[in-house]
Amino acid sequence: MKQIQRSSLFPPDQYGNRWQNLPWNSCFLFLSRLLKRIVTEVAVGVKRGSDELLSGSVLSSPNSNMSSMVVTANGNDSKKFKGEDKMDGAPSRVLHIRKLPGEVTETEVIALGLPFGKVTNILMLKGKNQAFLELATEEAAITMVNYYSAVTPHLRNQPIYIQYSNHKELKTDNTLNQRAQAVLQAVTAVQTANTPLSGTTVSESAVTPAQSPVLRIIIDNMYYPVTLDVLHQIFSKFGAVLKIITFTKNNQFQALLQYGDPVNAQQAKLALDGQNIYNACCTLRIDFSKLVNLNVKYNNDKSRDYTRPDLPSGDGQPALDPAIAAAFAKETSLLAVPGALSPLAIPNAAAAAAAAAAGRVGMPGVSAGGNTVLLVSNLNEEMVTPQSLFTLFGVYGDVQRVKILYNKKDSALIQMADGNQSQLAMNHLNGQKMYGKIIRVTLSKHQTVQLPREGLDDQGLTKDFGNSPLHRFKKPGSKNFQNIFPPSATLHLSNIPPSVAEEDLRTLFANTGGTVKAFKFFQDHKMALLQMATVEEAIQALIDLHNYNLGENHHLRVSFSKSTI
């Protein structure tokens, strides 16, 4: 028999037995010390997290001569498991998890199994960076092992390994495994709930972030716009999405998304965290929110409650189309079936179609590497300049170069930063009126706009804007990505200094040759909506007044709005 590690309680005999064949008084002394130490460690274990020192379990093993075997999971005694569990073992609903990070929690380990079925028990062996996880059925365990055989699971950026245990059942002594059992019970309570947690009073200790049905989503490397509709298309594959709120924080596009069931949130996080929405960009970073319910006040492009299609659109926000509202109401009555746990098929056709319908991204199938040069024709050659084209087309992307053709001055070549931006500009500006003429925008056969040779005067018809400080989309994650709309009579004004009054702005915009029909300040008076008589007048005003110096080091920002006043 392998000698057990020595203890200060009582020295083992030559066979490694601590009290066998000892006099009764020595046995009594040994048991007294042992009992005193157990009582002390139980008290410490409850305070520190009993899984670290005193997690106890009884494992029923078909290979044992005993009906049950008591195991103390204090790190040292986990040596008893060494060599028991083999990768090629028979399927079991008890799984052995190895190579866990030292600081990993029970909740994180339980989360590994939730997408595959109900987790019924857990035993942490922190001293050995291992754990045993019991699922409700053997079928669920087989699905979990098969999936993680193809996709290596990670916890805290560290790969871990999952295999079948030789043990068919995991029984824990709740008095010695209190922390793990408390976490498991809390997860089970949430997992089996039939309604969202919004109307439930939950104590802070009972619910941890990992049990929330609300996900916090951050988009890294956001070189192309991501809309509320795109998020809904992607995340609804894993369950019924109830609410979404989008916002920009620390120059990063973020969202809070609430499912009807916390299990769906677990599944979505497992499958989507770290995936790209579009090729090589727009990376999803997903975590559990501390919130358990989202309070959505308005249904618009920034927030939506799919259970409340009757909500107003909010001040200065576009109204939700009644047909879409009806579709949302119908959708919430259906529970979406979770999709397969596999990486996103990016670009996602449905998501791209939703985004294109919202007027935010290029049409499906056009990649960032597409044609970046546009040919614009039927221009007013008496009025058009490279600067005016830069300002107008800059609403939909970062214009790099503009060339008005020398021998055909009613036409120009415009080079955008990428193919998605050129597609956006073409979709939104083709057929619009600029300086009294309907312009035509198509993709050019040219791959780049050539600058004139050095020393050659082209009469200012070509201009390089590559280093312009006025690019709207140069910064990844910019909130400008969320405010791309087709040309409209209503303009959104921002960066207004406190000293500028409504009458000042009305006069300024009337001087562009149009009629100001309506005006409305936002509550903070730093932004406003201004409505011209026609879309053509709004286009003219934007060209003339975007970046206009209002004084006090404030340059006016002008963009198209989807709202009406």
mmCIF file of C-alpha atoms in Angstrom, residues 246-495:
data_model
loop_
_atom_site.group_PDB
_atom_site.id
_atom_site.type_symbol
_atom_site.label_atom_id
_atom_site.label_comp_id
_atom_site.label_asym_id
_atom_site.label_seq_id
_atom_site.Cartn_x
_atom_site.Cartn_y
_atom_site.Cartn_z
ATOM 1 C CA THR A 246 -26.706 49.575 -27.076
ATOM 2 C CA PHE A 247 -24.385 52.401 -26.047
ATOM 3 C CA THR A 248 -20.848 53.717 -26.418
ATOM 4 C CA LYS A 249 -18.553 53.718 -23.401
ATOM 5 C CA ASN A 250 -14.844 54.518 -23.340
ATOM 6 C CA ASN A 251 -14.990 54.852 -27.132
ATOM 7 C CA GLN A 252 -16.190 51.249 -27.435
ATOM 8 C CA PHE A 253 -19.506 50.066 -28.780
ATOM 9 C CA GLN A 254 -21.201 47.968 -26.099
ATOM 10 C CA ALA A 255 -24.538 46.303 -25.564
ATOM 11 C CA LEU A 256 -26.592 44.678 -22.828
ATOM 12 C CA LEU A 257 -28.692 41.769 -24.063
ATOM 13 C CA GLN A 258 -31.274 39.900 -21.984
ATOM 14 C CA TYR A 259 -32.482 36.355 -22.655
ATOM 15 C CA GLY A 260 -35.612 34.769 -21.266
ATOM 16 C CA ASP A 261 -33.529 31.965 -19.756
ATOM 17 C CA PRO A 262 -30.061 32.175 -18.146
ATOM 18 C CA VAL A 263 -29.168 28.877 -19.838
ATOM 19 C CA ASN A 264 -29.474 30.589 -23.224
ATOM 20 C CA ALA A 265 -27.065 33.263 -22.009
ATOM 21 C CA GLN A 266 -24.622 30.516 -21.022
ATOM 22 C CA GLN A 267 -24.911 28.923 -24.444
ATOM 23 C CA ALA A 268 -24.436 32.194 -26.311
ATOM 24 C CA LYS A 269 -21.386 33.159 -24.257
ATOM 25 C CA LEU A 270 -19.797 29.765 -24.773
ATOM 26 C CA ALA A 271 -20.340 29.778 -28.529
ATOM 27 C CA LEU A 272 -19.807 33.444 -29.421
ATOM 28 C CA ASP A 273 -17.188 34.863 -27.053
ATOM 29 C CA GLY A 274 -14.104 35.698 -29.088
ATOM 30 C CA GLN A 275 -15.788 35.208 -32.482
ATOM 31 C CA ASN A 276 -15.671 37.822 -35.262
ATOM 32 C CA ILE A 277 -18.907 39.199 -36.716
ATOM 33 C CA TYR A 278 -17.100 40.087 -39.945
ATOM 34 C CA ASN A 279 -13.850 38.696 -41.278
ATOM 35 C CA ALA A 280 -10.902 39.676 -39.053
ATOM 36 C CA CYS A 281 -12.817 42.430 -37.227
ATOM 37 C CA CYS A 282 -15.779 43.266 -34.980
ATOM 38 C CA THR A 283 -14.744 40.759 -32.303
ATOM 39 C CA LEU A 284 -17.325 39.827 -29.671
ATOM 40 C CA ARG A 285 -16.184 40.032 -26.041
ATOM 41 C CA ILE A 286 -18.957 38.612 -23.864
ATOM 42 C CA ASP A 287 -19.356 38.454 -20.113
ATOM 43 C CA PHE A 288 -22.231 38.084 -17.686
ATOM 44 C CA SER A 289 -23.770 41.297 -16.407
ATOM 45 C CA LYS A 290 -24.462 41.883 -12.744
ATOM 46 C CA LEU A 291 -27.933 42.990 -13.803
ATOM 47 C CA VAL A 292 -30.713 40.423 -13.933
ATOM 48 C CA ASN A 293 -33.258 42.589 -15.753
ATOM 49 C CA LEU A 294 -33.027 45.456 -18.244
ATOM 50 C CA ASN A 295 -35.343 48.448 -18.021
ATOM 51 C CA VAL A 296 -35.982 49.580 -21.606
ATOM 52 C CA LYS A 297 -37.926 52.823 -21.996
ATOM 53 C CA TYR A 298 -37.875 53.269 -25.788
ATOM 54 C CA ASN A 299 -38.013 51.103 -28.878
ATOM 55 C CA ASN A 300 -35.611 52.624 -31.399
ATOM 56 C CA ASP A 301 -32.199 52.062 -32.986
ATOM 57 C CA LYS A 302 -30.399 52.164 -29.630
ATOM 58 C CA SER A 303 -32.664 50.047 -27.444
ATOM 59 C CA ARG A 304 -35.528 47.629 -27.858
ATOM 60 C CA ASP A 305 -37.871 45.601 -25.672
ATOM 61 C CA TYR A 306 -39.181 42.759 -27.833
ATOM 62 C CA THR A 307 -41.869 42.010 -25.250
ATOM 63 C CA ARG A 308 -43.225 45.581 -25.397
ATOM 64 C CA PRO A 309 -43.819 46.670 -29.008
ATOM 65 C CA ASP A 310 -46.041 49.464 -27.689
ATOM 66 C CA LEU A 311 -43.167 51.460 -26.159
ATOM 67 C CA PRO A 312 -42.584 54.976 -27.547
ATOM 68 C CA SER A 313 -39.563 55.781 -29.712
ATOM 69 C CA GLY A 314 -38.369 58.502 -27.333
ATOM 70 C CA ASP A 315 -37.375 62.125 -27.739
ATOM 71 C CA GLY A 316 -35.720 62.722 -31.089
ATOM 72 C CA GLN A 317 -35.663 59.009 -31.914
ATOM 73 C CA PRO A 318 -37.204 57.239 -34.901
ATOM 74 C CA ALA A 319 -40.528 55.507 -34.356
ATOM 75 C CA LEU A 320 -40.733 51.756 -34.722
ATOM 76 C CA ASP A 321 -42.631 50.664 -37.795
ATOM 77 C CA PRO A 322 -45.996 49.077 -36.751
ATOM 78 C CA ALA A 323 -45.404 46.037 -38.965
ATOM 79 C CA ILE A 324 -42.030 45.458 -37.328
ATOM 80 C CA ALA A 325 -43.581 45.974 -33.887
ATOM 81 C CA ALA A 326 -46.182 43.300 -34.670
ATOM 82 C CA ALA A 327 -43.448 40.933 -35.819
ATOM 83 C CA PHE A 328 -41.535 41.515 -32.575
ATOM 84 C CA ALA A 329 -44.643 40.737 -30.535
ATOM 85 C CA LYS A 330 -45.173 37.492 -32.432
ATOM 86 C CA GLU A 331 -41.522 36.533 -32.109
ATOM 87 C CA THR A 332 -41.543 36.692 -28.322
ATOM 88 C CA SER A 333 -44.261 34.038 -28.212
ATOM 89 C CA LEU A 334 -41.898 31.572 -29.856
ATOM 90 C CA LEU A 335 -38.924 30.076 -28.079
ATOM 91 C CA ALA A 336 -35.947 29.954 -30.404
ATOM 92 C CA VAL A 337 -34.136 26.643 -30.561
ATOM 93 C CA PRO A 338 -30.440 27.025 -29.644
ATOM 94 C CA GLY A 339 -28.161 26.595 -32.584
ATOM 95 C CA ALA A 340 -25.218 24.250 -32.791
ATOM 96 C CA LEU A 341 -22.254 25.271 -30.655
ATOM 97 C CA SER A 342 -19.933 26.171 -33.476
ATOM 98 C CA PRO A 343 -18.109 29.327 -34.569
ATOM 99 C CA LEU A 344 -20.101 31.971 -36.411
ATOM 100 C CA ALA A 345 -20.418 31.571 -40.148
ATOM 101 C CA ILE A 346 -19.122 35.079 -40.818
ATOM 102 C CA PRO A 347 -20.291 37.117 -42.565
ATOM 103 C CA ASN A 348 -23.737 36.010 -41.434
ATOM 104 C CA ALA A 349 -26.213 36.435 -44.285
ATOM 105 C CA ALA A 350 -29.214 37.157 -42.076
ATOM 106 C CA ALA A 351 -27.283 39.611 -39.927
ATOM 107 C CA ALA A 352 -25.852 41.357 -42.975
ATOM 108 C CA ALA A 353 -29.310 41.618 -44.522
ATOM 109 C CA ALA A 354 -30.708 43.110 -41.305
ATOM 110 C CA ALA A 355 -27.864 45.595 -41.136
ATOM 111 C CA ALA A 356 -28.277 46.560 -44.786
ATOM 112 C CA ALA A 357 -32.014 47.058 -44.237
ATOM 113 C CA ALA A 358 -31.171 49.363 -41.359
ATOM 114 C CA GLY A 359 -28.931 51.330 -43.700
ATOM 115 C CA ARG A 360 -25.772 50.711 -41.695
ATOM 116 C CA VAL A 361 -23.529 48.363 -43.662
ATOM 117 C CA GLY A 362 -22.875 47.383 -47.252
ATOM 118 C CA MET A 363 -24.956 44.847 -49.101
ATOM 119 C CA PRO A 364 -24.300 41.136 -48.372
ATOM 120 C CA GLY A 365 -21.403 39.696 -50.277
ATOM 121 C CA VAL A 366 -19.395 42.904 -50.510
ATOM 122 C CA SER A 367 -16.261 42.473 -48.461
ATOM 123 C CA ALA A 368 -13.938 45.104 -47.062
ATOM 124 C CA GLY A 369 -11.544 44.246 -49.869
ATOM 125 C CA GLY A 370 -14.071 45.223 -52.612
ATOM 126 C CA ASN A 371 -13.782 48.104 -55.038
ATOM 127 C CA THR A 372 -13.067 51.310 -53.109
ATOM 128 C CA VAL A 373 -13.393 53.800 -56.015
ATOM 129 C CA LEU A 374 -16.711 55.351 -57.024
ATOM 130 C CA LEU A 375 -17.610 57.100 -60.267
ATOM 131 C CA VAL A 376 -19.983 60.012 -59.691
ATOM 132 C CA SER A 377 -21.617 61.546 -62.766
ATOM 133 C CA ASN A 378 -24.170 64.269 -63.694
ATOM 134 C CA LEU A 379 -22.575 66.683 -61.256
ATOM 135 C CA ASN A 380 -23.150 70.427 -61.433
ATOM 136 C CA GLU A 381 -19.744 71.313 -62.849
ATOM 137 C CA GLU A 382 -20.191 74.991 -62.045
ATOM 138 C CA MET A 383 -20.661 74.327 -58.325
ATOM 139 C CA VAL A 384 -18.995 71.032 -57.403
ATOM 140 C CA THR A 385 -15.564 70.965 -55.722
ATOM 141 C CA PRO A 386 -13.408 68.177 -54.256
ATOM 142 C CA GLN A 387 -14.190 69.592 -50.789
ATOM 143 C CA SER A 388 -17.962 69.420 -51.277
ATOM 144 C CA LEU A 389 -17.739 65.817 -52.476
ATOM 145 C CA PHE A 390 -15.454 64.975 -49.548
ATOM 146 C CA THR A 391 -17.981 66.403 -47.078
ATOM 147 C CA LEU A 392 -21.043 64.679 -48.542
ATOM 148 C CA PHE A 393 -19.514 61.265 -49.222
ATOM 149 C CA GLY A 394 -17.689 61.491 -45.883
ATOM 150 C CA VAL A 395 -21.029 60.907 -44.165
ATOM 151 C CA TYR A 396 -20.751 57.236 -45.245
ATOM 152 C CA GLY A 397 -17.031 56.581 -45.005
ATOM 153 C CA ASP A 398 -13.561 58.075 -44.875
ATOM 154 C CA VAL A 399 -12.867 59.662 -48.271
ATOM 155 C CA GLN A 400 -9.215 59.251 -49.220
ATOM 156 C CA ARG A 401 -8.993 61.045 -52.577
ATOM 157 C CA VAL A 402 -11.252 63.003 -54.934
ATOM 158 C CA LYS A 403 -10.578 63.723 -58.626
ATOM 159 C CA ILE A 404 -12.909 65.777 -60.802
ATOM 160 C CA LEU A 405 -12.215 64.658 -64.348
ATOM 161 C CA TYR A 406 -10.340 67.323 -66.319
ATOM 162 C CA ASN A 407 -12.065 66.668 -69.665
ATOM 163 C CA LYS A 408 -15.475 65.833 -68.160
ATOM 164 C CA LYS A 409 -16.029 68.076 -65.188
ATOM 165 C CA ASP A 410 -19.527 66.763 -64.468
ATOM 166 C CA SER A 411 -17.918 63.487 -63.338
ATOM 167 C CA ALA A 412 -15.569 62.612 -60.486
ATOM 168 C CA LEU A 413 -13.716 59.663 -59.000
ATOM 169 C CA ILE A 414 -13.951 59.236 -55.222
ATOM 170 C CA GLN A 415 -11.750 56.746 -53.365
ATOM 171 C CA MET A 416 -13.144 55.477 -50.049
ATOM 172 C CA ALA A 417 -11.223 53.702 -47.284
ATOM 173 C CA ASP A 418 -12.688 50.280 -48.133
ATOM 174 C CA GLY A 419 -15.288 48.449 -50.188
ATOM 175 C CA ASN A 420 -17.985 48.491 -47.505
ATOM 176 C CA GLN A 421 -17.810 52.267 -47.298
ATOM 177 C CA SER A 422 -17.977 52.709 -51.058
ATOM 178 C CA GLN A 423 -21.011 50.408 -51.139
ATOM 179 C CA LEU A 424 -22.688 52.411 -48.382
ATOM 180 C CA ALA A 425 -22.094 55.707 -50.146
ATOM 181 C CA MET A 426 -23.370 54.355 -53.452
ATOM 182 C CA ASN A 427 -26.523 52.900 -51.859
ATOM 183 C CA HIS A 428 -27.409 56.131 -50.062
ATOM 184 C CA LEU A 429 -26.328 58.857 -52.507
ATOM 185 C CA ASN A 430 -27.182 57.461 -55.924
ATOM 186 C CA GLY A 431 -30.219 59.395 -57.206
ATOM 187 C CA GLN A 432 -29.936 62.243 -54.681
ATOM 188 C CA LYS A 433 -29.968 65.904 -55.734
ATOM 189 C CA MET A 434 -26.749 67.882 -55.297
ATOM 190 C CA TYR A 435 -26.611 71.500 -56.470
ATOM 191 C CA GLY A 436 -29.861 71.035 -58.366
ATOM 192 C CA LYS A 437 -28.865 67.933 -60.336
ATOM 193 C CA ILE A 438 -29.628 64.256 -59.704
ATOM 194 C CA ILE A 439 -26.258 62.551 -59.323
ATOM 195 C CA ARG A 440 -25.433 58.986 -60.403
ATOM 196 C CA VAL A 441 -23.062 56.897 -58.294
ATOM 197 C CA THR A 442 -21.575 53.616 -59.522
ATOM 198 C CA LEU A 443 -18.521 51.490 -58.811
ATOM 199 C CA SER A 444 -15.532 52.474 -60.919
ATOM 200 C CA LYS A 445 -13.258 50.106 -62.791
ATOM 201 C CA HIS A 446 -10.291 51.978 -61.272
ATOM 202 C CA GLN A 447 -8.701 50.496 -58.166
ATOM 203 C CA THR A 448 -7.226 53.795 -56.949
ATOM 204 C CA VAL A 449 -7.336 57.518 -57.700
ATOM 205 C CA GLN A 450 -4.023 58.685 -59.092
ATOM 206 C CA LEU A 451 -2.604 61.986 -57.859
ATOM 207 C CA PRO A 452 -1.263 64.430 -60.501
ATOM 208 C CA ARG A 453 2.425 64.253 -61.263
ATOM 209 C CA GLU A 454 4.582 66.569 -59.207
ATOM 210 C CA GLY A 455 4.749 70.046 -60.706
ATOM 211 C CA LEU A 456 1.644 69.529 -62.840
ATOM 212 C CA ASP A 457 -1.202 72.016 -62.214
ATOM 213 C CA ASP A 458 -4.579 70.280 -62.506
ATOM 214 C CA GLN A 459 -6.488 73.423 -61.453
ATOM 215 C CA GLY A 460 -7.301 72.003 -58.003
ATOM 216 C CA LEU A 461 -9.443 69.214 -59.442
ATOM 217 C CA THR A 462 -7.636 66.473 -57.449
ATOM 218 C CA LYS A 463 -7.194 66.459 -53.700
ATOM 219 C CA ASP A 464 -5.728 63.971 -51.239
ATOM 220 C CA PHE A 465 -7.743 63.721 -48.008
ATOM 221 C CA GLY A 466 -5.854 60.728 -46.577
ATOM 222 C CA ASN A 467 -4.664 62.653 -43.517
ATOM 223 C CA SER A 468 -7.783 64.757 -43.004
ATOM 224 C CA PRO A 469 -8.790 65.314 -39.358
ATOM 225 C CA LEU A 470 -12.445 65.356 -40.493
ATOM 226 C CA HIS A 471 -12.740 61.613 -41.111
ATOM 227 C CA ARG A 472 -15.753 60.370 -39.159
ATOM 228 C CA PHE A 473 -14.826 56.675 -38.970
ATOM 229 C CA LYS A 474 -11.080 56.624 -38.493
ATOM 230 C CA LYS A 475 -11.371 55.569 -34.861
ATOM 231 C CA PRO A 476 -12.489 51.942 -34.340
ATOM 232 C CA GLY A 477 -15.594 51.750 -32.176
ATOM 233 C CA SER A 478 -16.582 55.356 -32.911
ATOM 234 C CA LYS A 479 -20.224 56.119 -32.098
ATOM 235 C CA ASN A 480 -20.487 57.566 -35.625
ATOM 236 C CA PHE A 481 -20.881 53.961 -36.831
ATOM 237 C CA GLN A 482 -24.235 53.891 -35.047
ATOM 238 C CA ASN A 483 -25.525 57.065 -36.700
ATOM 239 C CA ILE A 484 -25.369 56.343 -40.421
ATOM 240 C CA PHE A 485 -28.688 57.166 -42.092
ATOM 241 C CA PRO A 486 -29.893 57.942 -45.631
ATOM 242 C CA PRO A 487 -30.114 61.602 -46.649
ATOM 243 C CA SER A 488 -33.163 63.203 -45.037
ATOM 244 C CA ALA A 489 -34.658 66.651 -44.526
ATOM 245 C CA THR A 490 -33.891 66.422 -40.796
ATOM 246 C CA LEU A 491 -30.312 67.086 -39.706
ATOM 247 C CA HIS A 492 -28.660 66.137 -36.443
ATOM 248 C CA LEU A 493 -26.443 68.910 -35.034
ATOM 249 C CA SER A 494 -23.876 68.379 -32.298
ATOM 250 C CA ASN A 495 -20.969 70.133 -30.568
#
